[in-house]
Amino acid sequence: MALTLAQRTQLRKRAALQAAEAAPERSMAGATAYEQQLMQLNQDRLRLKQVQSEQGKAELKRLLIPAYAPYIEGVLSAGNGAQDDVLTTIMVWSIDAGDFVSALTIGRYVLQHNLKMPDRFARTTGCLLAEEVANAALKQQKAGEPFDRFVLTLAADITAEHDMPDQARAKLHLALGKAYLAELDEEGPNAEGLEEARANLARAIDLHSNCGGKKDLERVDRLLKKHAESKPTDSGTGEPPVDETASPDQGTGDQPDPGEQGTETGPGEPPAN
């Protein structure tokens, strides 16, 4: 049964209070809010076991996750880093459900406090976050669909200092490079975007030479060359400008109206500074 607004608010406050009281590197076990959520989690796992389809499991997780939101919000707002299996499980479920922003928001806390993943996970948390986000992005990009670059940037940011296999990090840089590339207008590419695309693709290839980014890097290099060639060149003659200031012996002649001074620069010439 869904919680009322008052019940959700009470759960969030209770979770925050109990998470604040739990010592770092200890467990949330024994805390009332945690035990209730853990019991609910075990029931939901039984429901998931009855579903064979991976897509069906992902859809069910999308329906189940909101019930844990008040508890998650409370722990993230006040927690000191006590071990929390509900938190780590919902982080993974959020990835499976495609809610990467929520997964990475929880993941930042998990990484910051070095929480342990359940035993069934062989990868470290940093590797899991980086690789799963990258895999999802590369799958969409291969299908010709854009992937939110903010999510990739966030994943790269929070996992930057965490050890993982080079191939896993290469996937993340490859997806980032492709994301920047997808945003570019080839007729008028943004120089900063081109440089970011190139840096990420080059990094991916450096980490894993067979990552699949070489053709994309060649395309970026062509766009960079095209962008450089399209820049306007200096059309000056190289001679110093003529000083047209009237000397004391010269007449003032006809002077332009003050409101018109500096408006005529000649065809194609920039105004003088």
mmCIF file of N, CA and C in Angstrom, residues 20 44 67 74 82 86 93 105 109 118 126 224 235-237:
data_model
loop_
_atom_site.group_PDB
_atom_site.id
_atom_site.type_symbol
_atom_site.label_atom_id
_atom_site.label_comp_id
_atom_site.label_asym_id
_atom_site.label_seq_id
_atom_site.Cartn_x
_atom_site.Cartn_y
_atom_site.Cartn_z
ATOM 1 N N ALA A 20 21.949 9.862 10.941
ATOM 2 C CA ALA A 20 22.879 10.791 11.588
ATOM 3 C C ALA A 20 23.446 10.203 12.873
ATOM 4 N N ASP A 44 10.132 -7.350 -2.046
ATOM 5 C CA ASP A 44 10.185 -6.934 -3.452
ATOM 6 C C ASP A 44 11.130 -7.825 -4.260
ATOM 7 N N ALA A 67 8.827 3.931 -3.660
ATOM 8 C CA ALA A 67 8.467 3.667 -2.267
ATOM 9 C C ALA A 67 9.656 3.850 -1.333
ATOM 10 N N GLY A 74 16.320 10.827 3.178
ATOM 11 C CA GLY A 74 16.702 11.070 4.561
ATOM 12 C C GLY A 74 18.135 10.674 4.844
ATOM 13 N N ALA A 82 27.306 5.028 7.406
ATOM 14 C CA ALA A 82 27.111 3.680 7.933
ATOM 15 C C ALA A 82 26.711 2.745 6.798
ATOM 16 N N VAL A 86 20.196 -1.271 1.830
ATOM 17 C CA VAL A 86 19.045 -0.720 1.110
ATOM 18 C C VAL A 86 19.537 0.329 0.116
ATOM 19 N N TRP A 93 19.307 -0.853 -8.588
ATOM 20 C CA TRP A 93 17.985 -0.917 -9.216
ATOM 21 C C TRP A 93 17.723 0.316 -10.074
ATOM 22 N N THR A 105 23.430 9.950 -7.951
ATOM 23 C CA THR A 105 23.270 10.735 -6.727
ATOM 24 C C THR A 105 23.535 9.856 -5.504
ATOM 25 N N TYR A 109 27.363 9.340 -2.738
ATOM 26 C CA TYR A 109 27.398 9.086 -1.296
ATOM 27 C C TYR A 109 28.089 7.756 -1.005
ATOM 28 N N PRO A 118 26.869 -5.431 -2.050
ATOM 29 C CA PRO A 118 26.525 -6.813 -1.678
ATOM 30 C C PRO A 118 27.484 -7.813 -2.329
ATOM 31 N N GLY A 126 32.823 2.075 -8.136
ATOM 32 C CA GLY A 126 33.222 3.032 -9.169
ATOM 33 C C GLY A 126 33.160 2.414 -10.550
ATOM 34 N N LEU A 224 37.887 19.785 -37.018
ATOM 35 C CA LEU A 224 38.814 20.764 -36.455
ATOM 36 C C LEU A 224 39.584 21.476 -37.564
ATOM 37 N N SER A 235 43.294 40.689 -43.271
ATOM 38 C CA SER A 235 43.360 41.222 -44.629
ATOM 39 C C SER A 235 44.173 42.511 -44.714
ATOM 40 N N GLY A 236 44.857 42.878 -43.655
ATOM 41 C CA GLY A 236 45.652 44.101 -43.662
ATOM 42 C C GLY A 236 46.849 44.004 -44.598
ATOM 43 N N THR A 237 47.447 45.168 -44.957
ATOM 44 C CA THR A 237 48.584 45.218 -45.889
ATOM 45 C C THR A 237 49.912 45.085 -45.187
#
